[in-house]
PDB file of C-alpha atoms in Angstrom:
ATOM      1  CA  MET L   7      19.805 -20.014   5.471  1.00 95.00           C
ATOM      2  CA  ILE L   8      22.218 -18.923   8.203  1.00 97.00           C
ATOM      3  CA  LYS L   9      21.802 -15.716  10.205  1.00 96.00           C
ATOM      4  CA  LEU L  10      24.876 -13.514   9.843  1.00 96.00           C
ATOM      5  CA  THR L  11      27.081 -13.160  12.919  1.00 95.00           C
ATOM      6  CA  GLU L  12      30.157 -11.075  13.603  1.00 94.00           C
ATOM      7  CA  ASP L  13      32.612 -13.862  12.771  1.00 94.00           C
ATOM      8  CA  LYS L  14      31.270 -14.075   9.198  1.00 96.00           C
ATOM      9  CA  LEU L  15      30.674 -10.363   8.614  1.00 96.00           C
ATOM     10  CA  GLN L  16      33.921  -9.630   6.754  1.00 95.00           C
ATOM     11  CA  ASP L  17      33.509 -12.726   4.578  1.00 96.00           C
ATOM     12  CA  VAL L  18      30.088 -11.510   3.462  1.00 97.00           C
ATOM     13  CA  LEU L  19      31.413  -8.019   2.690  1.00 96.00           C
ATOM     14  CA  ASP L  20      34.349  -9.482   0.756  1.00 96.00           C
ATOM     15  CA  TYR L  21      31.958 -11.662  -1.228  1.00 97.00           C
ATOM     16  CA  MET L  22      30.076  -8.591  -2.459  1.00 96.00           C
ATOM     17  CA  LYS L  23      32.675  -5.846  -2.791  1.00 93.00           C
ATOM     18  CA  GLU L  24      33.934  -6.774  -6.274  1.00 90.00           C
ATOM     19  CA  ASP L  25      30.429  -6.500  -7.732  1.00 95.00           C
ATOM     20  CA  LEU L  26      29.059  -3.439  -5.959  1.00 94.00           C
ATOM     21  CA  GLU L  27      26.784  -2.241  -8.742  1.00 94.00           C
ATOM     22  CA  ASN L  28      24.678  -5.370  -8.263  1.00 96.00           C
ATOM     23  CA  CYS L  29      24.478  -5.094  -4.466  1.00 96.00           C
ATOM     24  CA  LEU L  30      24.739  -1.388  -3.630  1.00 95.00           C
ATOM     25  CA  TYR L  31      22.216  -1.404  -0.794  1.00 93.00           C
ATOM     26  CA  LEU L  32      23.219  -4.769   0.619  1.00 94.00           C
ATOM     27  CA  TYR L  33      26.905  -3.953   0.819  1.00 95.00           C
ATOM     28  CA  GLY L  34      26.398  -0.381   1.991  1.00 93.00           C
ATOM     29  CA  ASP L  35      23.783  -1.168   4.642  1.00 92.00           C
ATOM     30  CA  ILE L  36      25.806  -4.031   6.121  1.00 93.00           C
ATOM     31  CA  LEU L  37      28.961  -1.898   6.060  1.00 92.00           C
ATOM     32  CA  LEU L  38      27.286   1.061   7.761  1.00 90.00           C
ATOM     33  CA  TYR L  39      24.770  -0.597  10.088  1.00 88.00           C
ATOM     34  CA  GLY L  40      26.747  -3.669  11.074  1.00 87.00           C
ATOM     35  CA  ILE L  41      24.752  -6.668  12.234  1.00 87.00           C
ATOM     36  CA  ASP L  42      23.337  -5.406  15.530  1.00 88.00           C
ATOM     37  CA  ASP L  43      20.866  -2.875  14.154  1.00 89.00           C
ATOM     38  CA  PRO L  44      17.318  -3.740  15.321  1.00 90.00           C
ATOM     39  CA  ASN L  45      15.810  -2.747  11.965  1.00 89.00           C
ATOM     40  CA  MET L  46      17.989  -5.032   9.850  1.00 93.00           C
ATOM     41  CA  THR L  47      18.638  -8.782   9.653  1.00 96.00           C
ATOM     42  CA  VAL L  48      21.015 -10.563   7.269  1.00 97.00           C
ATOM     43  CA  TRP L  49      21.178 -14.217   6.267  1.00 97.00           C
ATOM     44  CA  TYR L  50      23.539 -16.074   3.939  1.00 98.00           C
ATOM     45  CA  SER L  51      23.842 -19.529   2.429  1.00 97.00           C
ATOM     46  CA  GLN L  52      26.888 -21.551   1.386  1.00 96.00           C
ATOM     47  CA  LYS L  53      27.904 -24.107  -1.210  1.00 95.00           C
ATOM     48  CA  ASP L  54      31.007 -26.241  -0.647  1.00 94.00           C
ATOM     49  CA  GLY L  55      31.888 -23.994   2.299  1.00 93.00           C
ATOM     50  CA  ASN L  56      31.734 -20.776   0.244  1.00 95.00           C
ATOM     51  CA  ILE L  57      29.125 -18.019   0.451  1.00 97.00           C
ATOM     52  CA  ASN L  58      26.784 -18.123  -2.526  1.00 97.00           C
ATOM     53  CA  LEU L  59      23.802 -15.983  -1.444  1.00 98.00           C
ATOM     54  CA  VAL L  60      23.078 -13.030   0.863  1.00 98.00           C
ATOM     55  CA  LEU L  61      19.622 -11.820   1.932  1.00 98.00           C
ATOM     56  CA  MET L  62      18.879  -8.687   3.940  1.00 96.00           C
ATOM     57  CA  GLN L  63      15.620  -7.573   5.522  1.00 96.00           C
ATOM     58  CA  TYR L  64      15.454  -3.839   6.332  1.00 92.00           C
ATOM     59  CA  PHE L  65      12.185  -2.777   8.014  1.00 90.00           C
ATOM     60  CA  GLU L  66       9.571  -4.400   5.704  1.00 91.00           C
ATOM     61  CA  GLY L  67      11.707  -4.534   2.572  1.00 93.00           C
ATOM     62  CA  GLY L  68      15.119  -5.781   1.625  1.00 94.00           C
ATOM     63  CA  HIS L  69      17.628  -6.991  -0.936  1.00 97.00           C
ATOM     64  CA  ILE L  70      19.054 -10.243  -2.310  1.00 98.00           C
ATOM     65  CA  TYR L  71      22.434 -10.920  -3.895  1.00 98.00           C
ATOM     66  CA  SER L  72      24.298 -13.827  -5.426  1.00 97.00           C
ATOM     67  CA  ARG L  73      27.412 -13.324  -7.546  1.00 95.00           C
ATOM     68  CA  GLU L  74      27.051 -16.415  -9.716  1.00 94.00           C
ATOM     69  CA  ASP L  75      23.322 -17.127  -9.201  1.00 96.00           C
ATOM     70  CA  ASP L  76      24.410 -20.583  -8.063  1.00 94.00           C
ATOM     71  CA  PHE L  77      22.139 -21.191  -5.086  1.00 96.00           C
ATOM     72  CA  GLN L  78      19.112 -23.213  -4.055  1.00 96.00           C
ATOM     73  CA  VAL L  79      16.137 -21.197  -5.258  1.00 97.00           C
ATOM     74  CA  GLU L  80      13.719 -23.152  -3.080  1.00 97.00           C
ATOM     75  CA  GLU L  81      15.738 -22.304   0.042  1.00 97.00           C
ATOM     76  CA  LEU L  82      15.580 -18.603  -0.769  1.00 97.00           C
ATOM     77  CA  VAL L  83      11.858 -18.752  -1.546  1.00 97.00           C
ATOM     78  CA  GLU L  84      11.187 -20.537   1.746  1.00 97.00           C
ATOM     79  CA  LYS L  85      12.957 -17.754   3.670  1.00 97.00           C
ATOM     80  CA  LEU L  86      11.098 -15.049   1.735  1.00 97.00           C
ATOM     81  CA  ARG L  87       7.780 -16.674   2.551  1.00 96.00           C
ATOM     82  CA  GLU L  88       8.805 -16.830   6.202  1.00 96.00           C
ATOM     83  CA  ILE L  89       9.687 -13.142   6.505  1.00 95.00           C
ATOM     84  CA  ASN L  90       6.874 -12.053   4.108  1.00 94.00           C
ATOM     85  CA  PRO L  91       8.438  -8.728   3.007  1.00 94.00           C
ATOM     86  CA  LYS L  92       6.366  -6.011   1.358  1.00 92.00           C
ATOM     87  CA  ARG L  93       9.087  -5.443  -1.233  1.00 93.00           C
ATOM     88  CA  MET L  94      12.411  -6.957  -2.204  1.00 95.00           C
ATOM     89  CA  SER L  95      14.939  -6.070  -4.915  1.00 96.00           C
ATOM     90  CA  SER L  96      17.823  -7.882  -6.550  1.00 97.00           C
ATOM     91  CA  LYS L  97      19.650  -8.474  -9.812  1.00 96.00           C
ATOM     92  CA  GLU L  98      17.208  -8.974 -12.654  1.00 97.00           C
ATOM     93  CA  SER L  99      18.409 -12.559 -13.102  1.00 97.00           C
ATOM     94  CA  ILE L 100      17.590 -13.481  -9.478  1.00 98.00           C
ATOM     95  CA  ILE L 101      14.124 -11.901  -9.598  1.00 97.00           C
ATOM     96  CA  ARG L 102      13.439 -13.915 -12.758  1.00 97.00           C
ATOM     97  CA  MET L 103      14.582 -17.078 -10.947  1.00 97.00           C
ATOM     98  CA  ILE L 104      12.214 -16.599  -8.003  1.00 97.00           C
ATOM     99  CA  ARG L 105       9.323 -15.129 -10.008  1.00 97.00           C
ATOM    100  CA  PRO L 106       7.598 -18.476 -10.779  1.00 96.00           C
ATOM    101  CA  TYR L 107       7.454 -19.243  -7.043  1.00 95.00           C
ATOM    102  CA  MET L 108       6.265 -15.789  -5.968  1.00 93.00           C
ATOM    103  CA  GLU L 109       3.917 -14.536  -8.679  1.00 91.00           C
ATOM    104  CA  ASP L 110       0.756 -15.593  -6.836  1.00 92.00           C
ATOM    105  CA  SER L 111       1.639 -13.203  -4.013  1.00 93.00           C
ATOM    106  CA  TYR L 112       3.939 -10.624  -5.645  1.00 95.00           C
ATOM    107  CA  ASP L 113       3.993  -8.338  -8.672  1.00 93.00           C
ATOM    108  CA  VAL L 114       7.302  -7.878 -10.491  1.00 94.00           C
ATOM    109  CA  LYS L 115       8.917  -4.791 -12.032  1.00 92.00           C
ATOM    110  CA  PHE L 116      12.264  -4.363 -13.795  1.00 93.00           C
ATOM    111  CA  GLY L 117      14.559  -1.407 -14.283  1.00 92.00           C
ATOM    112  CA  GLY L 118      18.122  -0.215 -14.562  1.00 94.00           C
ATOM    113  CA  ILE L 119      20.831   0.958 -12.192  1.00 95.00           C
ATOM    114  CA  PHE L 120      22.383   4.145 -13.523  1.00 92.00           C
ATOM    115  CA  ARG L 121      25.789   5.543 -12.681  1.00 90.00           C
ATOM    116  CA  LEU L 122      24.869   9.225 -12.777  1.00 85.00           C
ATOM    117  CA  LYS L 123      27.648  11.213 -14.391  1.00 78.00           C
ATOM    118  CA  ASN L 124      25.723  13.597 -16.597  1.00 69.00           C
ATOM    119  CA  TYR L 125      22.997  15.878 -15.364  1.00 73.00           C
ATOM    120  CA  ARG L 126      22.528  19.472 -16.426  1.00 78.00           C
ATOM    121  CA  GLU L 127      22.840  22.032 -13.640  1.00 84.00           C
ATOM    122  CA  LEU L 128      19.560  23.917 -13.492  1.00 88.00           C
ATOM    123  CA  LYS L 129      18.943  27.164 -11.648  1.00 91.00           C
ATOM    124  CA  SER L 130      15.781  26.698  -9.621  1.00 93.00           C
ATOM    125  CA  PRO L 131      13.377  29.663  -9.218  1.00 94.00           C
ATOM    126  CA  VAL L 132      12.199  28.147  -5.921  1.00 95.00           C
ATOM    127  CA  GLU L 133      14.196  27.311  -2.825  1.00 96.00           C
ATOM    128  CA  ILE L 134      15.549  23.783  -2.483  1.00 96.00           C
ATOM    129  CA  GLU L 135      16.409  22.709   1.064  1.00 93.00           C
ATOM    130  CA  LYS L 136      18.229  19.835   2.656  1.00 92.00           C
ATOM    131  CA  ALA L 137      15.577  18.290   4.913  1.00 94.00           C
ATOM    132  CA  GLN L 138      15.911  17.990   8.678  1.00 94.00           C
ATOM    133  CA  LEU L 139      14.324  15.562  11.130  1.00 95.00           C
ATOM    134  CA  LYS L 140      11.424  17.951  11.689  1.00 95.00           C
ATOM    135  CA  ASP L 141      10.512  17.575   8.000  1.00 95.00           C
ATOM    136  CA  VAL L 142      10.101  13.788   8.087  1.00 96.00           C
ATOM    137  CA  GLU L 143       6.340  13.810   8.705  1.00 96.00           C
ATOM    138  CA  ALA L 144       5.670  16.261   5.863  1.00 96.00           C
ATOM    139  CA  ILE L 145       7.829  14.215   3.492  1.00 96.00           C
ATOM    140  CA  ALA L 146       5.978  11.035   4.483  1.00 95.00           C
ATOM    141  CA  ASP L 147       2.645  12.792   3.837  1.00 95.00           C
ATOM    142  CA  LEU L 148       3.782  13.523   0.281  1.00 95.00           C
ATOM    143  CA  MET L 149       5.170  10.052  -0.381  1.00 94.00           C
ATOM    144  CA  ILE L 150       2.306   7.889   0.850  1.00 92.00           C
ATOM    145  CA  ALA L 151      -0.284   9.956  -1.042  1.00 92.00           C
ATOM    146  CA  HIS L 152       1.235   8.885  -4.368  1.00 89.00           C
ATOM    147  CA  GLU L 153       2.108   5.747  -6.297  1.00 81.00           C
ATOM    148  CA  PRO L 154       3.952   3.512  -5.790  1.00 78.00           C
ATOM    149  CA  TYR L 155       4.628   4.372  -2.150  1.00 86.00           C
ATOM    150  CA  LYS L 156       0.996   4.524  -1.008  1.00 84.00           C
ATOM    151  CA  TYR L 157       0.746   0.804  -1.741  1.00 81.00           C
ATOM    152  CA  THR L 158       4.021  -0.403  -0.288  1.00 80.00           C
ATOM    153  CA  TYR L 159       4.433   1.838   2.784  1.00 87.00           C
ATOM    154  CA  THR L 160       2.351   2.974   5.711  1.00 89.00           C
ATOM    155  CA  LYS L 161       3.014   6.505   6.885  1.00 93.00           C
ATOM    156  CA  LYS L 162       4.829   5.113   9.917  1.00 93.00           C
ATOM    157  CA  ASP L 163       6.986   2.856   7.707  1.00 91.00           C
ATOM    158  CA  MET L 164       8.029   5.821   5.606  1.00 93.00           C
ATOM    159  CA  GLU L 165       8.687   8.079   8.599  1.00 94.00           C
ATOM    160  CA  ASP L 166      10.710   5.373  10.347  1.00 93.00           C
ATOM    161  CA  GLU L 167      12.967   4.777   7.334  1.00 90.00           C
ATOM    162  CA  LEU L 168      13.514   8.481   6.602  1.00 93.00           C
ATOM    163  CA  ARG L 169      14.222   9.261  10.255  1.00 93.00           C
ATOM    164  CA  ASP L 170      16.541   6.280  10.607  1.00 90.00           C
ATOM    165  CA  ARG L 171      18.693   7.340   7.660  1.00 89.00           C
ATOM    166  CA  ILE L 172      18.912  10.995   8.689  1.00 91.00           C
ATOM    167  CA  GLU L 173      19.684  10.206  12.338  1.00 91.00           C
ATOM    168  CA  LYS L 174      22.428   7.756  11.401  1.00 88.00           C
ATOM    169  CA  GLY L 175      23.898   9.971   8.696  1.00 86.00           C
ATOM    170  CA  ILE L 176      23.546   7.402   5.939  1.00 88.00           C
ATOM    171  CA  GLY L 177      20.963   9.311   3.927  1.00 88.00           C
ATOM    172  CA  ARG L 178      19.687  12.784   3.187  1.00 90.00           C
ATOM    173  CA  SER L 179      16.584  14.341   1.620  1.00 94.00           C
ATOM    174  CA  TYR L 180      16.144  17.426  -0.559  1.00 95.00           C
ATOM    175  CA  ILE L 181      12.780  19.183  -0.655  1.00 96.00           C
ATOM    176  CA  ILE L 182      10.735  22.012  -2.158  1.00 97.00           C
ATOM    177  CA  ARG L 183       7.965  23.470  -0.011  1.00 96.00           C
ATOM    178  CA  ASP L 184       4.656  25.121  -0.781  1.00 94.00           C
ATOM    179  CA  GLY L 185       3.679  26.685   2.525  1.00 92.00           C
ATOM    180  CA  ASP L 186       3.572  23.889   5.100  1.00 91.00           C
ATOM    181  CA  ARG L 187       3.532  21.156   2.458  1.00 95.00           C
ATOM    182  CA  VAL L 188       6.506  19.375   0.966  1.00 96.00           C
ATOM    183  CA  VAL L 189       5.634  19.224  -2.744  1.00 96.00           C
ATOM    184  CA  ALA L 190       8.841  17.815  -4.228  1.00 96.00           C
ATOM    185  CA  HIS L 191      11.334  15.381  -2.789  1.00 95.00           C
ATOM    186  CA  ASP L 192      14.462  13.491  -3.754  1.00 93.00           C
ATOM    187  CA  ALA L 193      16.771  11.576  -1.469  1.00 93.00           C
ATOM    188  CA  VAL L 194      20.035   9.826  -0.978  1.00 91.00           C
ATOM    189  CA  THR L 195      18.745   6.582   0.501  1.00 90.00           C
ATOM    190  CA  LEU L 196      22.216   5.174   1.151  1.00 90.00           C
ATOM    191  CA  GLU L 197      25.488   7.039   1.587  1.00 90.00           C
ATOM    192  CA  THR L 198      28.858   5.404   2.139  1.00 90.00           C
ATOM    193  CA  PRO L 199      32.240   7.160   2.206  1.00 88.00           C
ATOM    194  CA  THR L 200      32.669   6.497  -1.537  1.00 88.00           C
ATOM    195  CA  TYR L 201      29.230   6.196  -3.134  1.00 91.00           C
ATOM    196  CA  ALA L 202      25.589   7.122  -2.688  1.00 92.00           C
ATOM    197  CA  VAL L 203      22.285   5.798  -4.023  1.00 92.00           C
ATOM    198  CA  GLU L 204      19.421   8.075  -5.049  1.00 89.00           C
ATOM    199  CA  GLY L 205      15.768   7.211  -4.494  1.00 87.00           C
ATOM    200  CA  LEU L 206      12.276   8.321  -3.406  1.00 87.00           C
ATOM    201  CA  ALA L 207      11.956  11.009  -6.093  1.00 88.00           C
ATOM    202  CA  LEU L 208       8.443  12.453  -6.259  1.00 92.00           C
ATOM    203  CA  VAL L 209       6.523  15.627  -7.150  1.00 94.00           C
ATOM    204  CA  HIS L 210       3.036  16.358  -5.807  1.00 95.00           C
ATOM    205  CA  ASP L 211       0.252  16.027  -8.382  1.00 93.00           C
ATOM    206  CA  ASP L 212      -0.546  19.758  -8.055  1.00 94.00           C
ATOM    207  CA  PHE L 213       2.949  20.548  -9.354  1.00 95.00           C
ATOM    208  CA  LYS L 214       3.348  17.903 -12.080  1.00 91.00           C
ATOM    209  CA  LYS L 215       3.344  20.584 -14.780  1.00 93.00           C
ATOM    210  CA  THR L 216       6.305  22.362 -13.183  1.00 94.00           C
ATOM    211  CA  LEU L 217       9.980  21.439 -13.474  1.00 92.00           C
ATOM    212  CA  TYR L 218      10.266  20.867  -9.717  1.00 94.00           C
ATOM    213  CA  GLY L 219      11.356  17.268 -10.210  1.00 90.00           C
ATOM    214  CA  ALA L 220      14.141  18.276 -12.591  1.00 89.00           C
ATOM    215  CA  PHE L 221      15.242  21.100 -10.266  1.00 93.00           C
ATOM    216  CA  VAL L 222      15.521  18.797  -7.239  1.00 93.00           C
ATOM    217  CA  ASP L 223      17.273  16.109  -9.304  1.00 87.00           C
ATOM    218  CA  SER L 224      19.760  18.643 -10.601  1.00 88.00           C
ATOM    219  CA  TYR L 225      20.448  20.140  -7.180  1.00 90.00           C
ATOM    220  CA  MET L 226      21.003  16.801  -5.482  1.00 88.00           C
ATOM    221  CA  ILE L 227      23.034  15.147  -8.229  1.00 84.00           C
ATOM    222  CA  ASN L 228      25.359  18.114  -8.596  1.00 84.00           C
ATOM    223  CA  ASP L 229      25.628  18.543  -4.819  1.00 84.00           C
ATOM    224  CA  LEU L 230      26.805  14.934  -4.485  1.00 82.00           C
ATOM    225  CA  GLY L 231      29.067  15.312  -7.513  1.00 78.00           C
ATOM    226  CA  ARG L 232      30.873  18.257  -5.925  1.00 82.00           C
ATOM    227  CA  GLU L 233      31.622  16.034  -2.938  1.00 82.00           C
ATOM    228  CA  GLY L 234      33.357  13.568  -5.241  1.00 81.00           C
ATOM    229  CA  LYS L 235      31.083  10.618  -4.510  1.00 83.00           C
ATOM    230  CA  LYS L 236      29.871   8.169  -7.111  1.00 88.00           C
ATOM    231  CA  LEU L 237      26.108   8.470  -7.413  1.00 89.00           C
ATOM    232  CA  TYR L 238      23.833   5.635  -8.487  1.00 93.00           C
ATOM    233  CA  CYS L 239      20.110   5.533  -9.134  1.00 90.00           C
ATOM    234  CA  MET L 240      17.758   2.533  -9.434  1.00 90.00           C
ATOM    235  CA  ILE L 241      14.893   3.394 -11.768  1.00 88.00           C
ATOM    236  CA  VAL L 242      11.992   1.296 -13.029  1.00 86.00           C
ATOM    237  CA  GLU L 243      11.556   1.737 -16.784  1.00 80.00           C
ATOM    238  CA  GLY L 244       9.502   4.801 -17.665  1.00 81.00           C
ATOM    239  CA  ARG L 245       9.809   8.541 -18.387  1.00 81.00           C
ATOM    240  CA  ARG L 246      12.485   9.275 -15.795  1.00 81.00           C
ATOM    241  CA  TYR L 247      14.501   6.249 -16.950  1.00 86.00           C
ATOM    242  CA  ASP L 248      14.338   7.553 -20.530  1.00 88.00           C
ATOM    243  CA  ALA L 249      15.361  11.051 -19.405  1.00 83.00           C
ATOM    244  CA  PHE L 250      18.549   9.782 -17.747  1.00 83.00           C
ATOM    245  CA  VAL L 251      19.399   7.831 -20.902  1.00 87.00           C
ATOM    246  CA  ARG L 252      18.903  10.940 -23.066  1.00 87.00           C
ATOM    247  CA  LEU L 253      21.301  12.834 -20.809  1.00 81.00           C
ATOM    248  CA  GLY L 254      24.020  10.274 -21.557  1.00 85.00           C
ATOM    249  CA  ASN L 255      23.980   8.249 -18.344  1.00 86.00           C
ATOM    250  CA  GLN L 256      24.729   4.567 -18.773  1.00 86.00           C
ATOM    251  CA  VAL L 257      22.857   1.636 -17.262  1.00 92.00           C
ATOM    252  CA  CYS L 258      25.578  -0.250 -15.376  1.00 93.00           C
ATOM    253  CA  ALA L 259      23.352  -3.108 -14.146  1.00 95.00           C
ATOM    254  CA  ARG L 260      19.813  -4.432 -14.446  1.00 95.00           C
ATOM    255  CA  TYR L 261      17.600  -5.058 -11.433  1.00 96.00           C
ATOM    256  CA  GLY L 262      14.135  -6.238 -10.548  1.00 95.00           C
ATOM    257  CA  LYS L 263      11.847  -5.949  -7.566  1.00 94.00           C
ATOM    258  CA  ILE L 264       8.909  -7.860  -6.176  1.00 94.00           C
ATOM    259  CA  LEU L 265       5.995  -6.018  -4.553  1.00 93.00           C
ATOM    260  CA  ARG L 266       3.553  -7.879  -2.348  1.00 93.00           C
ATOM    261  CA  LYS L 267       0.119  -7.849  -4.008  1.00 89.00           C
ATOM    262  CA  ASP L 268      -1.807  -6.985  -0.866  1.00 85.00           C
ATOM    263  CA  THR L 269       0.146  -3.704  -0.829  1.00 72.00           C
ATOM    264  CA  VAL L 270      -0.254  -2.768  -4.526  1.00 56.00           C
TER     265      VAL L 270
END
């Protein structure tokens, strides 16, 4: 695979931009970070002189994209083994292609990418705040104490990613506090001028019987909606996935992710 350089940057963006729902993070991160960010590296491969695969490593995770799935699987697997990421996500079809090569070292999960258009606006009885840099440590404490993040992140990993997004203005977090603790969290983990991606939703175990998760979801989704941005959410199948379906949100794409077994 070829490391992306400035002369090929626009070609890579053009390759992805007509299929954004299958490469939201890849396209958005490359667009916003460029190729000189120390926390991100991008590679691509070609067939007959045309781009056919893009791979991004961001901190210890990353994303993979191919429009037609017409690439050398072994070449991709070799690069993944070289960089040894803790987690990696892609179209469901690509994860299924690499799964036979990776299953000794990685677990696999599948889910849906929702275009969030319908979410009831709930009035929260507790204050919901937009987090600041000073809140990053408390958010990380919440996240790494709970599945799945305690297996795939160290506290430093989580703090670094949260801080990086807030400092660069490409993400935001919404929180509920209980004293000095952050007990509920939801985030925009990528924000471009036209769309945003939601992630890292979690409620502390002590507050699972409350509606804090629904309140934070509602606040964030409606806040983004008022700004006129398209909002997407990648959710592994489960209760929250089912809740978004019940509310009338459509799955616009399917995705999968691999999680390194020594972290799960």
